[in-house]
mmCIF file of N, CA, C and O in Angstrom:
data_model
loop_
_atom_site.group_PDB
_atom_site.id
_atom_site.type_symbol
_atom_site.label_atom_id
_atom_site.label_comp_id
_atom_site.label_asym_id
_atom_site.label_seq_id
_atom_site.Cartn_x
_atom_site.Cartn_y
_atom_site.Cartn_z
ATOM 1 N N UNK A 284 0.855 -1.184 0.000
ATOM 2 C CA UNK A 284 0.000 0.000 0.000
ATOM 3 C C UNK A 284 0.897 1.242 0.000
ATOM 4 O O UNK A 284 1.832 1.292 0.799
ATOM 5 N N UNK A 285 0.614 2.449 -1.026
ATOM 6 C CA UNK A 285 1.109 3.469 -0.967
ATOM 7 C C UNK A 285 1.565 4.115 0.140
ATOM 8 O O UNK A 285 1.517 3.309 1.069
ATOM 9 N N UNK A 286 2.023 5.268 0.541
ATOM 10 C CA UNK A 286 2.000 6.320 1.308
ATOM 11 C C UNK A 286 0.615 7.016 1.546
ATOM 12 O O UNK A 286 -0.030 6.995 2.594
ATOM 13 N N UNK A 287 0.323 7.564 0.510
ATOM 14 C CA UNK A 287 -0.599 8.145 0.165
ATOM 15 C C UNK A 287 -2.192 7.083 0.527
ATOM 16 O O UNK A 287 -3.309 7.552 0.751
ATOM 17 N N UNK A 288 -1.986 6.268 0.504
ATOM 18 C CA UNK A 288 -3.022 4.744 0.191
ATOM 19 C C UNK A 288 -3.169 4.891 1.819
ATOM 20 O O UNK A 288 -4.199 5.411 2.246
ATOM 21 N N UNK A 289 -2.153 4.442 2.744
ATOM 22 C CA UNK A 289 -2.273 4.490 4.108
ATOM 23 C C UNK A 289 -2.778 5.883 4.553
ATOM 24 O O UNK A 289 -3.724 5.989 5.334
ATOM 25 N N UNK A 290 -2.179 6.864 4.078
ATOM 26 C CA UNK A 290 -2.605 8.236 4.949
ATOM 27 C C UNK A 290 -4.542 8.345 4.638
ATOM 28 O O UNK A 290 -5.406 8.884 5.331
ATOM 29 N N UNK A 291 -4.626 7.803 3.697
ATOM 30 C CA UNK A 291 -6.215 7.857 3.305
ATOM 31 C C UNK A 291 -6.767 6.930 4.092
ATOM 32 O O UNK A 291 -7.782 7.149 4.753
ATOM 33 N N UNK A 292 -5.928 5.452 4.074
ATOM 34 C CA UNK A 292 -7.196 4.927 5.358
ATOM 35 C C UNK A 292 -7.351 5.250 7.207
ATOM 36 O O UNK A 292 -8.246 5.236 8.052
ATOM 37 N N UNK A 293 -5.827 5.536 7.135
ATOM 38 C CA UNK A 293 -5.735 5.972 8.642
ATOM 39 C C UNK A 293 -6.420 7.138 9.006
ATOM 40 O O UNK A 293 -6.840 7.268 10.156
ATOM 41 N N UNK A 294 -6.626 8.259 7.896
ATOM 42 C CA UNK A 294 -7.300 9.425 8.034
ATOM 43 C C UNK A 294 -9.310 8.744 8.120
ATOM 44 O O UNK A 294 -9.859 8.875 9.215
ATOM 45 N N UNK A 295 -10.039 8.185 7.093
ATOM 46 C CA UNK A 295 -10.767 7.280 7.278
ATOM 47 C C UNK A 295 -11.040 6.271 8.431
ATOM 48 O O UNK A 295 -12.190 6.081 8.826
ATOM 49 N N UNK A 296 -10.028 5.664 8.934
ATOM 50 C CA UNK A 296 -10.143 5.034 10.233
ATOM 51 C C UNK A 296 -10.562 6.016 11.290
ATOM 52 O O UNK A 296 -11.644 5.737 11.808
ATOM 53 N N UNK A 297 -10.006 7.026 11.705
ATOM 54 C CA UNK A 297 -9.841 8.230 12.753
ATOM 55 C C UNK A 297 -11.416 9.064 12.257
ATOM 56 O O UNK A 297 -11.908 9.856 13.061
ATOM 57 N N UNK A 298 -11.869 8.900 11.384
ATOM 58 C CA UNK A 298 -13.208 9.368 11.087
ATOM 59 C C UNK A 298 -14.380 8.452 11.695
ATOM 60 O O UNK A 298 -15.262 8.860 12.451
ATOM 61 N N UNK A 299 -14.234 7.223 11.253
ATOM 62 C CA UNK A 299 -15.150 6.139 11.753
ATOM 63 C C UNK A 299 -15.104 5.722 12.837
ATOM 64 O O UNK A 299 -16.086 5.130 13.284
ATOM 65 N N UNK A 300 -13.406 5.980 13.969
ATOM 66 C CA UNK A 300 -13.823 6.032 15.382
ATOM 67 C C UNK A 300 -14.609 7.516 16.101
ATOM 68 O O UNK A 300 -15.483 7.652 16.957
ATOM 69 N N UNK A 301 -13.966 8.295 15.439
ATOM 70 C CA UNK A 301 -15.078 9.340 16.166
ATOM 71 C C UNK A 301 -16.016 9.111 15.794
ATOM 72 O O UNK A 301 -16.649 8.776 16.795
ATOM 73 N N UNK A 302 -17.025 9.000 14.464
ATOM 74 C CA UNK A 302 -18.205 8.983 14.646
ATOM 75 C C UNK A 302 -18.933 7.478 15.467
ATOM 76 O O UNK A 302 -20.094 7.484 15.874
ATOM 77 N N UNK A 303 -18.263 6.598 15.562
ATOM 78 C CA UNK A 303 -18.890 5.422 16.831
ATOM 79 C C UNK A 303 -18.961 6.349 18.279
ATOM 80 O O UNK A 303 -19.879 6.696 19.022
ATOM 81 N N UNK A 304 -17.420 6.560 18.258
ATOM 82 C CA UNK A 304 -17.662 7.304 19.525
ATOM 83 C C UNK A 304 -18.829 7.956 19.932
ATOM 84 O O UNK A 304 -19.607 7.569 20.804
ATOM 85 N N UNK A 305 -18.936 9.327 19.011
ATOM 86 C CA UNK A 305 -19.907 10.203 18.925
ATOM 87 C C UNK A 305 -21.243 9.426 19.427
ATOM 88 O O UNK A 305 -21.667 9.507 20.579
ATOM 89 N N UNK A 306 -21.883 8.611 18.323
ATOM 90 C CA UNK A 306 -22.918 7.601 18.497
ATOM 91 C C UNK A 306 -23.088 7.258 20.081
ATOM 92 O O UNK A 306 -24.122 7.667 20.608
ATOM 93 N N UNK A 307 -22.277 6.632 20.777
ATOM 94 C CA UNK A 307 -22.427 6.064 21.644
ATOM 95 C C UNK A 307 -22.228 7.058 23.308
ATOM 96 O O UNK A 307 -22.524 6.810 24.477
ATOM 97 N N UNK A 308 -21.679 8.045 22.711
ATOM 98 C CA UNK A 308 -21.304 8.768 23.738
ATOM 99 C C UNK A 308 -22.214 9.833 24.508
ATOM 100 O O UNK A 308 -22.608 10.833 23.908
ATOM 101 N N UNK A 309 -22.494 9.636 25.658
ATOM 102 C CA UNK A 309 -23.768 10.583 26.121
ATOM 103 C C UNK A 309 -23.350 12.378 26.733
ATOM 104 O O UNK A 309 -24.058 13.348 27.005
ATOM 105 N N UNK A 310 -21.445 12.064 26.749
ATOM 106 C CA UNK A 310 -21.274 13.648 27.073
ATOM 107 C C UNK A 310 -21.001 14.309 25.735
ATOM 108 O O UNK A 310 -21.291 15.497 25.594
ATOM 109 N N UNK A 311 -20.444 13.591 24.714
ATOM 110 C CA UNK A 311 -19.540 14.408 23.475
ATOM 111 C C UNK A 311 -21.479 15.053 23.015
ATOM 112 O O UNK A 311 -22.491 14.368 22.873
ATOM 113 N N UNK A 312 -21.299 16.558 22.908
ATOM 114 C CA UNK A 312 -22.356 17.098 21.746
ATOM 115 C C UNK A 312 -21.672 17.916 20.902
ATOM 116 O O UNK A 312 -20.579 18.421 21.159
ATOM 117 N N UNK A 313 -22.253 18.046 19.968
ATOM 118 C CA UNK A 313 -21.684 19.135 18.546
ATOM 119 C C UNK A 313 -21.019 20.105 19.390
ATOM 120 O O UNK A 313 -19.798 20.064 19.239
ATOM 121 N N UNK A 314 -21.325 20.764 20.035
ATOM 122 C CA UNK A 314 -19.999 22.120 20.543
ATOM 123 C C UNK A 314 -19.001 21.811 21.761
ATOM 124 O O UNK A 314 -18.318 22.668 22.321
ATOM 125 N N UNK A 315 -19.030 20.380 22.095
ATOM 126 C CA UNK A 315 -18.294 20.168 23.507
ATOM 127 C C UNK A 315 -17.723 18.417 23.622
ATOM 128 O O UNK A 315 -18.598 17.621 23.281
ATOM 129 N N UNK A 316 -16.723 17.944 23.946
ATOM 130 C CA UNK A 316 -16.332 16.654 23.912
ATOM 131 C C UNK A 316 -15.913 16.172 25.055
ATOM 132 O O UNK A 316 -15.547 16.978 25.910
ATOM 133 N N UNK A 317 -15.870 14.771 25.328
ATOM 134 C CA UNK A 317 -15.524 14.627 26.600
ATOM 135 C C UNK A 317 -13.935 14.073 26.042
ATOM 136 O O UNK A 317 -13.503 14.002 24.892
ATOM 137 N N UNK A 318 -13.183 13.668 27.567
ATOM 138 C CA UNK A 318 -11.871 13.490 26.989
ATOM 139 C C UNK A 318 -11.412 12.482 25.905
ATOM 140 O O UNK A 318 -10.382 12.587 25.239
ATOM 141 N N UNK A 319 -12.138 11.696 25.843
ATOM 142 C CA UNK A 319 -11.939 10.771 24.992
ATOM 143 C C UNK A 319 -12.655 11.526 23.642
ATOM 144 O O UNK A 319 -11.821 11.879 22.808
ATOM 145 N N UNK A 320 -13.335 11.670 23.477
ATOM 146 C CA UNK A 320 -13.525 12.707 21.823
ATOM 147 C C UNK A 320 -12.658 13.445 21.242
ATOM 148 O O UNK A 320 -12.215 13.461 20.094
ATOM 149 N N UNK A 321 -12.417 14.196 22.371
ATOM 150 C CA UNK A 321 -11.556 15.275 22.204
ATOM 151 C C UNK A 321 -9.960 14.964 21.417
ATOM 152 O O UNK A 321 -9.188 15.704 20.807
ATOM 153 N N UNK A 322 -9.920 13.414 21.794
ATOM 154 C CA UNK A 322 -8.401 13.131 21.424
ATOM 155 C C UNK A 322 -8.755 12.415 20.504
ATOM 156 O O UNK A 322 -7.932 12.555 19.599
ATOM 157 N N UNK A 323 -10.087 11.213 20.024
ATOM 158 C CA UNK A 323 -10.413 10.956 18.556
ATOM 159 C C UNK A 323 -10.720 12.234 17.914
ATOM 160 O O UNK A 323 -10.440 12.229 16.715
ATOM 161 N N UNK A 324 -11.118 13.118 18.273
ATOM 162 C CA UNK A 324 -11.053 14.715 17.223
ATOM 163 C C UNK A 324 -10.343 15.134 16.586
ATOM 164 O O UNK A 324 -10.337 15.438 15.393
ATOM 165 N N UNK A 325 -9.348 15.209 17.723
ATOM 166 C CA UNK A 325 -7.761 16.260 17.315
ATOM 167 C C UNK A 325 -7.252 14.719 16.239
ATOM 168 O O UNK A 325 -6.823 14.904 15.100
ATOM 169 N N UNK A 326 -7.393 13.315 16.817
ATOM 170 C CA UNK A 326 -6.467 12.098 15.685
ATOM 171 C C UNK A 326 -6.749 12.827 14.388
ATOM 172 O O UNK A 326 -5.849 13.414 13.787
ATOM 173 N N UNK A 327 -8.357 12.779 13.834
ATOM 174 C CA UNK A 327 -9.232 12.373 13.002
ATOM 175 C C UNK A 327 -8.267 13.950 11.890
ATOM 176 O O UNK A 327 -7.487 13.860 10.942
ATOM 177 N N UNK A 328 -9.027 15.632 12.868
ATOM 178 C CA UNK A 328 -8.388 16.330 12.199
ATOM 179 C C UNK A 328 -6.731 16.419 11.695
ATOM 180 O O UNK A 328 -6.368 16.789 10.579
ATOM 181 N N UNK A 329 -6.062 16.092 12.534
ATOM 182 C CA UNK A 329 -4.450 16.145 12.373
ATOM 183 C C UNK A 329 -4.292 15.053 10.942
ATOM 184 O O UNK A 329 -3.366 15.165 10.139
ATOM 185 N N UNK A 330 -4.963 14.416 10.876
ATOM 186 C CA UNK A 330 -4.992 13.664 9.553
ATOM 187 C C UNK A 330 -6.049 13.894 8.439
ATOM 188 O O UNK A 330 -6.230 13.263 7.397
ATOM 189 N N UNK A 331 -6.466 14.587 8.767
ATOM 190 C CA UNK A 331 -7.462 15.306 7.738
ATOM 191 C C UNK A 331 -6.576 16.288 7.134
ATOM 192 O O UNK A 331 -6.280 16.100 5.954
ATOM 193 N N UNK A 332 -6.190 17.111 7.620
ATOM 194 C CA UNK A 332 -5.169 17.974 7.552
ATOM 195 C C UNK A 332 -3.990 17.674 6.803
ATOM 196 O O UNK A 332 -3.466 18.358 5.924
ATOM 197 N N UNK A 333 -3.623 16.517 7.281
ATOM 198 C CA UNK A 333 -1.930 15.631 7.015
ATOM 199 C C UNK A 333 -2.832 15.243 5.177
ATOM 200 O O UNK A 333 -2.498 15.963 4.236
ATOM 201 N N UNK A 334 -3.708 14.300 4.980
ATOM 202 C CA UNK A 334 -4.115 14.085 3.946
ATOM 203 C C UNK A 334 -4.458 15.416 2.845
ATOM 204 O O UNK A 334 -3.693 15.487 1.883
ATOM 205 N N UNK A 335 -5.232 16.149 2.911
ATOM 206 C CA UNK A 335 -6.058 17.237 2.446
ATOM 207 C C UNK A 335 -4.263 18.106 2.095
ATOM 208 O O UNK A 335 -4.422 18.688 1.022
ATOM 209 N N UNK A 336 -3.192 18.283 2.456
ATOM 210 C CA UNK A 336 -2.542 19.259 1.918
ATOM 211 C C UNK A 336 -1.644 18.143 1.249
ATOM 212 O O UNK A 336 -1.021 18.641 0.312
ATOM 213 N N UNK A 337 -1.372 16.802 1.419
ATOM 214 C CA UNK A 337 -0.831 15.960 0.525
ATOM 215 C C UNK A 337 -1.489 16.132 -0.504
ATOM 216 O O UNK A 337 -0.822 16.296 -1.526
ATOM 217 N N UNK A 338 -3.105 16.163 -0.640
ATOM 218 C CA UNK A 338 -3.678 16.562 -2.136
ATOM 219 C C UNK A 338 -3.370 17.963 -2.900
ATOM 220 O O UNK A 338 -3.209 18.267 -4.082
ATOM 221 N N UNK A 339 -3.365 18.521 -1.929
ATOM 222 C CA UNK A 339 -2.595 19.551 -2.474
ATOM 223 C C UNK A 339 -1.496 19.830 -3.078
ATOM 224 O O UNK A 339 -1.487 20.489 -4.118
ATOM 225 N N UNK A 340 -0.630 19.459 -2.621
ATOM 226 C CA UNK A 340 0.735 19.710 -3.043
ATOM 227 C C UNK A 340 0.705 18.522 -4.668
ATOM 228 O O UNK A 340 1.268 18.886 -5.700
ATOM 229 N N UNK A 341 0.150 17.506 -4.595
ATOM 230 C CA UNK A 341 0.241 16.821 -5.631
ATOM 231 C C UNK A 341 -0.522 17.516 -7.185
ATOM 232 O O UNK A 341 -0.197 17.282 -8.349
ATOM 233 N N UNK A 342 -1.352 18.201 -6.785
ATOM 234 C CA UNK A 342 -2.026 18.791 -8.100
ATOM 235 C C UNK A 342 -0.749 20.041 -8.490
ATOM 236 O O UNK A 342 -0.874 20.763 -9.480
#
């Protein structure tokens, strides 16, 4: 698997645990997270981020 191939599923992975999380979680709401969100959040974005300017730079 690529570079690029992994950063897409790990970024994807870190999406699909926060939103279980989310699902299941009775403190995380849209404007506030509990500690455990908060750190699938920051995973999910820091690789959203990490992915999204790899697309960038490639065009």
């Amino acid at each position: 698997m690529s570079n690029a191939a992994d950063l897409y599923r790990r970024y994807q992975d870190a999406h699909a645990a926060l939103r279980a999380h989310q699902a299941d979680c009775t403190a995380c709401t849209t404007t506030s997270r509990c500690r455990t969100g908060q750190r699938l959040y920051e995973a999910f974005a820091r690789l959203q981020d990490a992915y999204l300017n790899r697309q960038k730079r490639q065009r």
